[in-house]
mmCIF file of C-alpha atoms and ligand atoms in Angstrom:
data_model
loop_
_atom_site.group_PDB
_atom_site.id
_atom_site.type_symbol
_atom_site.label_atom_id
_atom_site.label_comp_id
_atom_site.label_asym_id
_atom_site.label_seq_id
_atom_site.Cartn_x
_atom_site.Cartn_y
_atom_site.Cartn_z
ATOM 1 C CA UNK A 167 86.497 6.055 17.086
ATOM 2 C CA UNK A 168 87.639 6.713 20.580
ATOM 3 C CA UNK A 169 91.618 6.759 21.087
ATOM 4 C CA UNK A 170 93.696 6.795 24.431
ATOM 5 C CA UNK A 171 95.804 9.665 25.285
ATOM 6 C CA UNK A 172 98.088 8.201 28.533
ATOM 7 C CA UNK A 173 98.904 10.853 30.946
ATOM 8 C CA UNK A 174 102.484 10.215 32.249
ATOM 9 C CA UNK A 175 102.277 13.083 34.938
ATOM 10 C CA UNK A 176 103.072 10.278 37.735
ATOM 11 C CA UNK A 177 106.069 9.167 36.088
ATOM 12 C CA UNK A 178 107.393 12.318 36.849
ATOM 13 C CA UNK A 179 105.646 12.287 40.346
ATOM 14 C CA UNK A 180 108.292 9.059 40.967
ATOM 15 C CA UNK A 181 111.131 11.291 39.875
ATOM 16 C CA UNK A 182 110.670 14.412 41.607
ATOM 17 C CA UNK A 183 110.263 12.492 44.733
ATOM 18 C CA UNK A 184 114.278 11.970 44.579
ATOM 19 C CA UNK A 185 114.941 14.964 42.722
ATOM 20 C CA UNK A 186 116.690 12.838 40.389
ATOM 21 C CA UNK A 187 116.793 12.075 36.676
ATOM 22 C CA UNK A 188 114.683 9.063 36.497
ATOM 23 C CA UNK A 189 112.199 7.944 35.421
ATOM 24 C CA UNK A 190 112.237 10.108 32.867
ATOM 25 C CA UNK A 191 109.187 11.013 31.434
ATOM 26 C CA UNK A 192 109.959 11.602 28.053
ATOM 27 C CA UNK A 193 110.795 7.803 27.865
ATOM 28 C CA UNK A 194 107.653 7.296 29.595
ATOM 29 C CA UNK A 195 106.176 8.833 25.950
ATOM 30 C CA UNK A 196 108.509 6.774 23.705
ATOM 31 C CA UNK A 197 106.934 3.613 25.937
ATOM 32 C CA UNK A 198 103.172 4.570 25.705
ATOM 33 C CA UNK A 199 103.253 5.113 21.805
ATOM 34 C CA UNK A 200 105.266 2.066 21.204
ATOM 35 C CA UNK A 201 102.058 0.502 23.107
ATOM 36 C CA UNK A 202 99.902 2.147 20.897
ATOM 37 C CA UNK A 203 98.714 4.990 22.736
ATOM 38 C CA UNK A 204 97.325 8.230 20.249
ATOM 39 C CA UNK A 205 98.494 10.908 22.156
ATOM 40 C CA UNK A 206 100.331 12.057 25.733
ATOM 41 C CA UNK A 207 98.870 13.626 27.802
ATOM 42 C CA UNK A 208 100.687 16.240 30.610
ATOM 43 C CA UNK A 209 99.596 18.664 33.306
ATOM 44 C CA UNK A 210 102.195 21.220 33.908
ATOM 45 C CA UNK A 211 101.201 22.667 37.043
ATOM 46 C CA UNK A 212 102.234 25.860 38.685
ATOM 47 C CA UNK A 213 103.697 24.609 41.519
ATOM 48 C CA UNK A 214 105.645 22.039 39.464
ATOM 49 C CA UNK A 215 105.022 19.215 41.332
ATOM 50 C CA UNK A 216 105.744 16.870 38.753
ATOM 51 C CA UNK A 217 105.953 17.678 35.368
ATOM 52 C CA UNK A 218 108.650 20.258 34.240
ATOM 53 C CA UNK A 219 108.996 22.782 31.393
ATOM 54 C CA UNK A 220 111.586 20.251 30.023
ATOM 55 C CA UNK A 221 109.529 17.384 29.801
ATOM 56 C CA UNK A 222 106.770 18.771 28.170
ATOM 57 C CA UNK A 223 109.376 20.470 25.904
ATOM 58 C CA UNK A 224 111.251 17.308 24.991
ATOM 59 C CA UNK A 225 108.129 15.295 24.354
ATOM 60 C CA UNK A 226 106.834 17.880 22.259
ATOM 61 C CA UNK A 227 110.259 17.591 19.968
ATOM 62 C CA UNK A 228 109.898 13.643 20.204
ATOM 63 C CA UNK A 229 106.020 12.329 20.236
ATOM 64 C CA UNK A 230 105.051 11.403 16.817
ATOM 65 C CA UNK A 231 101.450 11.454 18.392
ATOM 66 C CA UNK A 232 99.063 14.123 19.605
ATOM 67 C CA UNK A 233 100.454 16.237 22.758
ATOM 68 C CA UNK A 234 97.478 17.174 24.860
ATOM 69 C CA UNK A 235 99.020 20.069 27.551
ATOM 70 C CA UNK A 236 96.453 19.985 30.768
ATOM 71 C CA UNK A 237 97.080 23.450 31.757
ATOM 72 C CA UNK A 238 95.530 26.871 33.983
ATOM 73 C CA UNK A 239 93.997 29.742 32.489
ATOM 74 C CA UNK A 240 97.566 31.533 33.700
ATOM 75 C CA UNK A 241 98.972 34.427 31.664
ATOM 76 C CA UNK A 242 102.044 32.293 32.287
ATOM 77 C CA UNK A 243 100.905 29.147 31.367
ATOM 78 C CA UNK A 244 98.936 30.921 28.159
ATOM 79 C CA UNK A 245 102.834 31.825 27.094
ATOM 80 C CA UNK A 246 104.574 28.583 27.547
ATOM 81 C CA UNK A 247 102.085 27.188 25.212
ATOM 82 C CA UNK A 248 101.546 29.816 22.586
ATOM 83 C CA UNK A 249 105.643 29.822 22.322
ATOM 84 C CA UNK A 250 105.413 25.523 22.963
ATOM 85 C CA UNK A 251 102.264 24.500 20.218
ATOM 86 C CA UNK A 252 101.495 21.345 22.072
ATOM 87 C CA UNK A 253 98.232 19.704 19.448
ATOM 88 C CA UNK A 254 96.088 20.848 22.264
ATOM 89 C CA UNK A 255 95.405 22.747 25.341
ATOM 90 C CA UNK A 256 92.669 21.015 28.099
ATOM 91 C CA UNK A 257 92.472 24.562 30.392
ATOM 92 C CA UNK A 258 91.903 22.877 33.623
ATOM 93 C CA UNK A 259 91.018 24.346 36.950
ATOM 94 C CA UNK A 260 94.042 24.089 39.526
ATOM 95 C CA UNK A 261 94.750 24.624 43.181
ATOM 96 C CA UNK A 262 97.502 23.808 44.863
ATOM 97 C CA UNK A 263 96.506 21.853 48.011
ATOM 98 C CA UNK A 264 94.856 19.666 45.864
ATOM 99 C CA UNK A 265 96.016 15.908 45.503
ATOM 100 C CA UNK A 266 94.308 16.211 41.462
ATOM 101 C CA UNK A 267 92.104 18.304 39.311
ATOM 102 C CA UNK A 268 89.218 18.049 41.521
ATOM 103 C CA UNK A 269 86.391 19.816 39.746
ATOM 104 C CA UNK A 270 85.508 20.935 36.144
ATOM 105 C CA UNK A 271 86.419 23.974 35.055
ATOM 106 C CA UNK A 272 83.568 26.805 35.526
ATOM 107 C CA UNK A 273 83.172 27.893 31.991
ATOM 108 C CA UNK A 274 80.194 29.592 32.782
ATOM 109 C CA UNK A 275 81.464 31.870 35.476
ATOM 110 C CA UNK A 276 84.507 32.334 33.751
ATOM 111 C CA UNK A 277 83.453 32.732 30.337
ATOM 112 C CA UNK A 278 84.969 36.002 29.502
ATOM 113 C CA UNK A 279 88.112 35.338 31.174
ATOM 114 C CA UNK A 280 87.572 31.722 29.338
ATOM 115 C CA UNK A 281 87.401 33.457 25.855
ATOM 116 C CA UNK A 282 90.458 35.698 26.085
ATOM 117 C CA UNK A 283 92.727 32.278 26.542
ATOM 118 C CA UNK A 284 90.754 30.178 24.000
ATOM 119 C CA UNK A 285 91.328 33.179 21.447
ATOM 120 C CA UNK A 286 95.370 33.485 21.747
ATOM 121 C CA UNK A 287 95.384 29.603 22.106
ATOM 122 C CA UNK A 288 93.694 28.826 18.567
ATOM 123 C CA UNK A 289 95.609 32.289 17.081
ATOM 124 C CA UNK A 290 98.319 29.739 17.858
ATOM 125 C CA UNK A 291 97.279 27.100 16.154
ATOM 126 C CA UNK A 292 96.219 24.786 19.132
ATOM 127 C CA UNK A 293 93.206 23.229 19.918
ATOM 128 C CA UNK A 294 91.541 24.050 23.081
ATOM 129 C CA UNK A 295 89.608 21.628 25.142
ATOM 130 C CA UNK A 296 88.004 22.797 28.420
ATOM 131 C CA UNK A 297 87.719 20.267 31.470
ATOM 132 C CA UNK A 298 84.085 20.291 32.802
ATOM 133 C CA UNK A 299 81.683 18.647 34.619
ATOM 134 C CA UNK A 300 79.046 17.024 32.505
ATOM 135 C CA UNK A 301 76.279 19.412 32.457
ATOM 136 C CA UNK A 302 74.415 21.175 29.425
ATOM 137 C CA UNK A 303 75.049 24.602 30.842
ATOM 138 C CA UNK A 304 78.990 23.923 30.851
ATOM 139 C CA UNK A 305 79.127 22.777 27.613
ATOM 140 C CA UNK A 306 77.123 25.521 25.878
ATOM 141 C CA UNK A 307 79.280 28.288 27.575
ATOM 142 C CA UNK A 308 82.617 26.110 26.403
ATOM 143 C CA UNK A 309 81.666 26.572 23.195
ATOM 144 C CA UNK A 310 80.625 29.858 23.489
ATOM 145 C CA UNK A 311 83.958 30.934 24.592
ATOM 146 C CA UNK A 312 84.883 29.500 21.507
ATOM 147 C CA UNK A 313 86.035 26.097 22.912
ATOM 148 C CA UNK A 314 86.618 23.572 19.882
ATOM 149 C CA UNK A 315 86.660 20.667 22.411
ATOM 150 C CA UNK A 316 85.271 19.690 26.123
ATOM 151 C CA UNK A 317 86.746 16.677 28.384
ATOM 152 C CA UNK A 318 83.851 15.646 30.731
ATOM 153 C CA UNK A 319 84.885 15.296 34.134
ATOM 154 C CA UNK A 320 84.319 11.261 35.070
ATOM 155 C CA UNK A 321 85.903 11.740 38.736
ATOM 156 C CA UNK A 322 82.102 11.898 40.051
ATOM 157 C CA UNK A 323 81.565 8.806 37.770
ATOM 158 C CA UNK A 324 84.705 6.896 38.971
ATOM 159 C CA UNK A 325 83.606 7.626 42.657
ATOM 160 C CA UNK A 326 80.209 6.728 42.799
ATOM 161 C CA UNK A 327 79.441 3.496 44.139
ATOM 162 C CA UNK A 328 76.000 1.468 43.442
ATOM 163 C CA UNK A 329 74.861 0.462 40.738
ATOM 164 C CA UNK A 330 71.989 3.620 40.746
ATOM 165 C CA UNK A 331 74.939 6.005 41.486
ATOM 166 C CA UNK A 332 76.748 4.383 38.880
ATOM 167 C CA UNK A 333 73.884 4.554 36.234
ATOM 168 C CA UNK A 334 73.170 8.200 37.304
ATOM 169 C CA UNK A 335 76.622 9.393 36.528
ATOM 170 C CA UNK A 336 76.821 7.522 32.964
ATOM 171 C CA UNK A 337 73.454 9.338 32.193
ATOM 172 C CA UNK A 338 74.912 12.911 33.372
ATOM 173 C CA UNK A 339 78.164 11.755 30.897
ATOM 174 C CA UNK A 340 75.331 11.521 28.076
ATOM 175 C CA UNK A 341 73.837 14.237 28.925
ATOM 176 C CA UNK A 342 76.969 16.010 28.492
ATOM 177 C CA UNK A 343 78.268 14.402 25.400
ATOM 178 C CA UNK A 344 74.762 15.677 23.766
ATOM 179 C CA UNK A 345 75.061 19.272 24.811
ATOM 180 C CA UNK A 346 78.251 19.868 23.622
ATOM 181 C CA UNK A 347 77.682 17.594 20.050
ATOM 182 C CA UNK A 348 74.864 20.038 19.916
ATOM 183 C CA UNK A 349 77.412 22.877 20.124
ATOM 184 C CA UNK A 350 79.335 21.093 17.321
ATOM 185 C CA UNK A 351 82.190 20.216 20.199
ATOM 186 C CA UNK A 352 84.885 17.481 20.302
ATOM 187 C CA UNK A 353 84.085 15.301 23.373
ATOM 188 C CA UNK A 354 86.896 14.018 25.137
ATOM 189 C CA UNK A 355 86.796 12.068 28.777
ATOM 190 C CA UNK A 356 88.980 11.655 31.539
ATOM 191 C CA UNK A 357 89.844 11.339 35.349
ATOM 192 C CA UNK A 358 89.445 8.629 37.827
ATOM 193 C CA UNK A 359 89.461 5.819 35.144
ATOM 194 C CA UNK A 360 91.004 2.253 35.722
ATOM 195 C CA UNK A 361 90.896 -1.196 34.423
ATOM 196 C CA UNK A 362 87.902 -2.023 36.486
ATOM 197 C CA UNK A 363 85.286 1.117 35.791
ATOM 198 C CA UNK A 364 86.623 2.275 32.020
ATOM 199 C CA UNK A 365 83.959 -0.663 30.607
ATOM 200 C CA UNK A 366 80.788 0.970 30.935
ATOM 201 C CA UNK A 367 82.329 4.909 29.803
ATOM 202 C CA UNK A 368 83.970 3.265 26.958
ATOM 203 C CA UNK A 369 80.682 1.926 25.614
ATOM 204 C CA UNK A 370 79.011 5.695 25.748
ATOM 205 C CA UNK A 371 78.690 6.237 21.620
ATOM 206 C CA UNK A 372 81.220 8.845 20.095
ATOM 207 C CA UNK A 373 83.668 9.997 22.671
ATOM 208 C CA UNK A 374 86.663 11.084 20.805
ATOM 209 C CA UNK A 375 89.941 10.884 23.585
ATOM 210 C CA UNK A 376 90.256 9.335 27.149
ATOM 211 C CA UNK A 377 92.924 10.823 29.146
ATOM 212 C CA UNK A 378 94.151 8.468 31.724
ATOM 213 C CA UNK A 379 96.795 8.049 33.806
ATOM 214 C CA UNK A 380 97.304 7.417 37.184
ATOM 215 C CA UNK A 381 95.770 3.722 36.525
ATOM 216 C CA UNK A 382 98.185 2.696 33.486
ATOM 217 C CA UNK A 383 101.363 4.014 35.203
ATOM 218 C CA UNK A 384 100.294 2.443 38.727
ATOM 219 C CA UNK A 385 100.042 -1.054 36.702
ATOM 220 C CA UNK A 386 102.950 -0.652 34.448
ATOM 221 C CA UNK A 387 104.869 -1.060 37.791
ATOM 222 C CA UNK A 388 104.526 -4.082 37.339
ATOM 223 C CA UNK A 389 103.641 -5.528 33.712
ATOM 224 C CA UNK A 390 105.609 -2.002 31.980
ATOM 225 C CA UNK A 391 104.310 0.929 30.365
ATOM 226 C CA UNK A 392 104.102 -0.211 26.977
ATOM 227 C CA UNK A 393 102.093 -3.212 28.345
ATOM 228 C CA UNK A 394 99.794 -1.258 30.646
ATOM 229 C CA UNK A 395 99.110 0.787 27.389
ATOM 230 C CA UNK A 396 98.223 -1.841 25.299
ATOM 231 C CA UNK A 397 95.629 -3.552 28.278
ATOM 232 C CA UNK A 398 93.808 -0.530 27.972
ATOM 233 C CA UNK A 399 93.319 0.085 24.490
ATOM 234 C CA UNK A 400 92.569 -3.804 24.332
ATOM 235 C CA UNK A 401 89.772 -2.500 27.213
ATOM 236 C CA UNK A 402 88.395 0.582 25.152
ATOM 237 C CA UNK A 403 88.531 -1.645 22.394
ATOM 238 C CA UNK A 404 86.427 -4.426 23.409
ATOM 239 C CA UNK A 405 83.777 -1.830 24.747
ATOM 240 C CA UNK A 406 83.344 -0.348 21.323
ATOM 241 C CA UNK A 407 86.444 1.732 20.781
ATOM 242 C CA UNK A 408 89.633 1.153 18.125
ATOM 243 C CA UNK A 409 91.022 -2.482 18.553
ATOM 244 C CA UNK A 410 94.612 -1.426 19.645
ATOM 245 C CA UNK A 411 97.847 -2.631 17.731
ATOM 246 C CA UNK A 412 98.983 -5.988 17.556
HETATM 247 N N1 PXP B 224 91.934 14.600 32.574
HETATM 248 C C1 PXP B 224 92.243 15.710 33.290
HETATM 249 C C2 PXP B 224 91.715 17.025 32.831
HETATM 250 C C3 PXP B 224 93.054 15.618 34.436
HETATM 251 O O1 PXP B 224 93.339 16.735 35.143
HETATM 252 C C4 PXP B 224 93.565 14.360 34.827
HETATM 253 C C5 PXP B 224 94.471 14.260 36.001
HETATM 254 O O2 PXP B 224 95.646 14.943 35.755
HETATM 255 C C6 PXP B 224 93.244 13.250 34.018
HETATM 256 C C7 PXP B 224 92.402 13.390 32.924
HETATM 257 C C8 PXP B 224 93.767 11.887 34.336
HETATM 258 O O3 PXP B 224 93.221 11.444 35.523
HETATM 259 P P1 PXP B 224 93.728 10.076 36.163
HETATM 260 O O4 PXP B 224 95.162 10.268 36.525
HETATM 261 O O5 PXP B 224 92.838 9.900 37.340
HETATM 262 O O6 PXP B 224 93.555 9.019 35.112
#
């Protein structure tokens, strides 16, 4: 049964564009589980352009639901979340001109450096996703580097436009999804996904987490957070996935 993990890492985009106190994204948390939402998603980056130590601190003290910590391979980053436990760790590839995480992670190039993380990561007790582009060679070297769990990468999916673009991507995510269920992986999904394109990804059998964000906290601008949650659970619901909360 597929569950929504809401990423509130624009929440605190809003904030640190004041340098203020608000919005504060561990109320952002409180919002998107009272909607429903299984888990909360953050991306502590290293330039820290939006969410903080603190935040992902606090909401680790408060969520009563899974904390999913988007994260790079950093020694420093490894730390904070070996001394933090967030439920899980997506290792995520990160550079910092970028407006997002732009690509998947290369698991295959990377797979030593890939396995050294994973193994002080699950010592802690975490579970370790890796972010990657839906391909069979990416998933078998995830879960050779000891990777419980991939996210595959639907920014390609959530850009294409046509309907044979479209149906080209959604065959690469299932493509994907069998590699790594053939490596005995978790299959999560995330990035680029809205109101409008989630139909189609939510329907793809078995995919355990979607991480979304920027979509539910641009809408909750104007319906709330704890509303924009619940219109997309009603969304992954009516494609296949749990029916939301009342
Ligand atoms: N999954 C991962 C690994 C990401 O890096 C991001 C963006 O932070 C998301 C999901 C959410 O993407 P979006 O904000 O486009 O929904």
């Amino acid at each position: 049964m597929s569950q929504l993990n809401v990423n509130i890492d624009h929440v605190a985009t809003l904030r640190q564009a004041r340098l203020v106190e608000e919005p504060d994204p561990v109320w952002a948390a409180v919002e998107c589980e009272l909607g429903g939402a299984a888990g909360i998603t953050m991306h502590l980056r290293e330039d820290r352009r939006h969410i903080q130590p603190r935040d992902v601190r606090l909401v680790r003290q408060t969520a009563a639901v899974k904390v999913n910590l988007e994260m790079a391979m950093t020694e420093a980053m490894i730390r904070f979340a070996v001394q933090l436990k967030p439920d899980q760790v997506t290792l995520v590839p990160e550079k910092r001109r970028e407006l997002t995480t732009e690509g998947g992670l290369d698991c295959v190039r990377q797979q030593r450096r890939l396995a050294a993380a994973v193994r002080r990561l699950r010592k802690a007790g975490i579970e370790v996703s890796a972010f990657i582009a839906p391909t069979a060679d990416q998933a078998a070297a995830a879960a050779d580097a000891g990777c419980q769990a991939v996210e595959l990468h639907t920014g390609a999916y959530a850009n294409a436009r046509g309907p044979a673009a479209i149906a080209r991507c959604l065959r690469a995510l299932e493509t994907g999804r069998d590699a790594a269920w053939q490596r005995n992986l978790i299959v999560h999904a995330g990035h680029g996904l809205n109101y409008r394109n989630i139909g189609p990804v939510a329907q793809i059998e078995a995919l355990a987490d979607f991480n979304i964000g920027h979509s539910i906290i641009a809408r909750s601008v104007f319906v709330g957070l704890r509303q924009a949650t619940r219109q997309m659970i009603e969304l992954l619901g009516a494609y296949g996935g749990p029916s939301g909360i009342e």
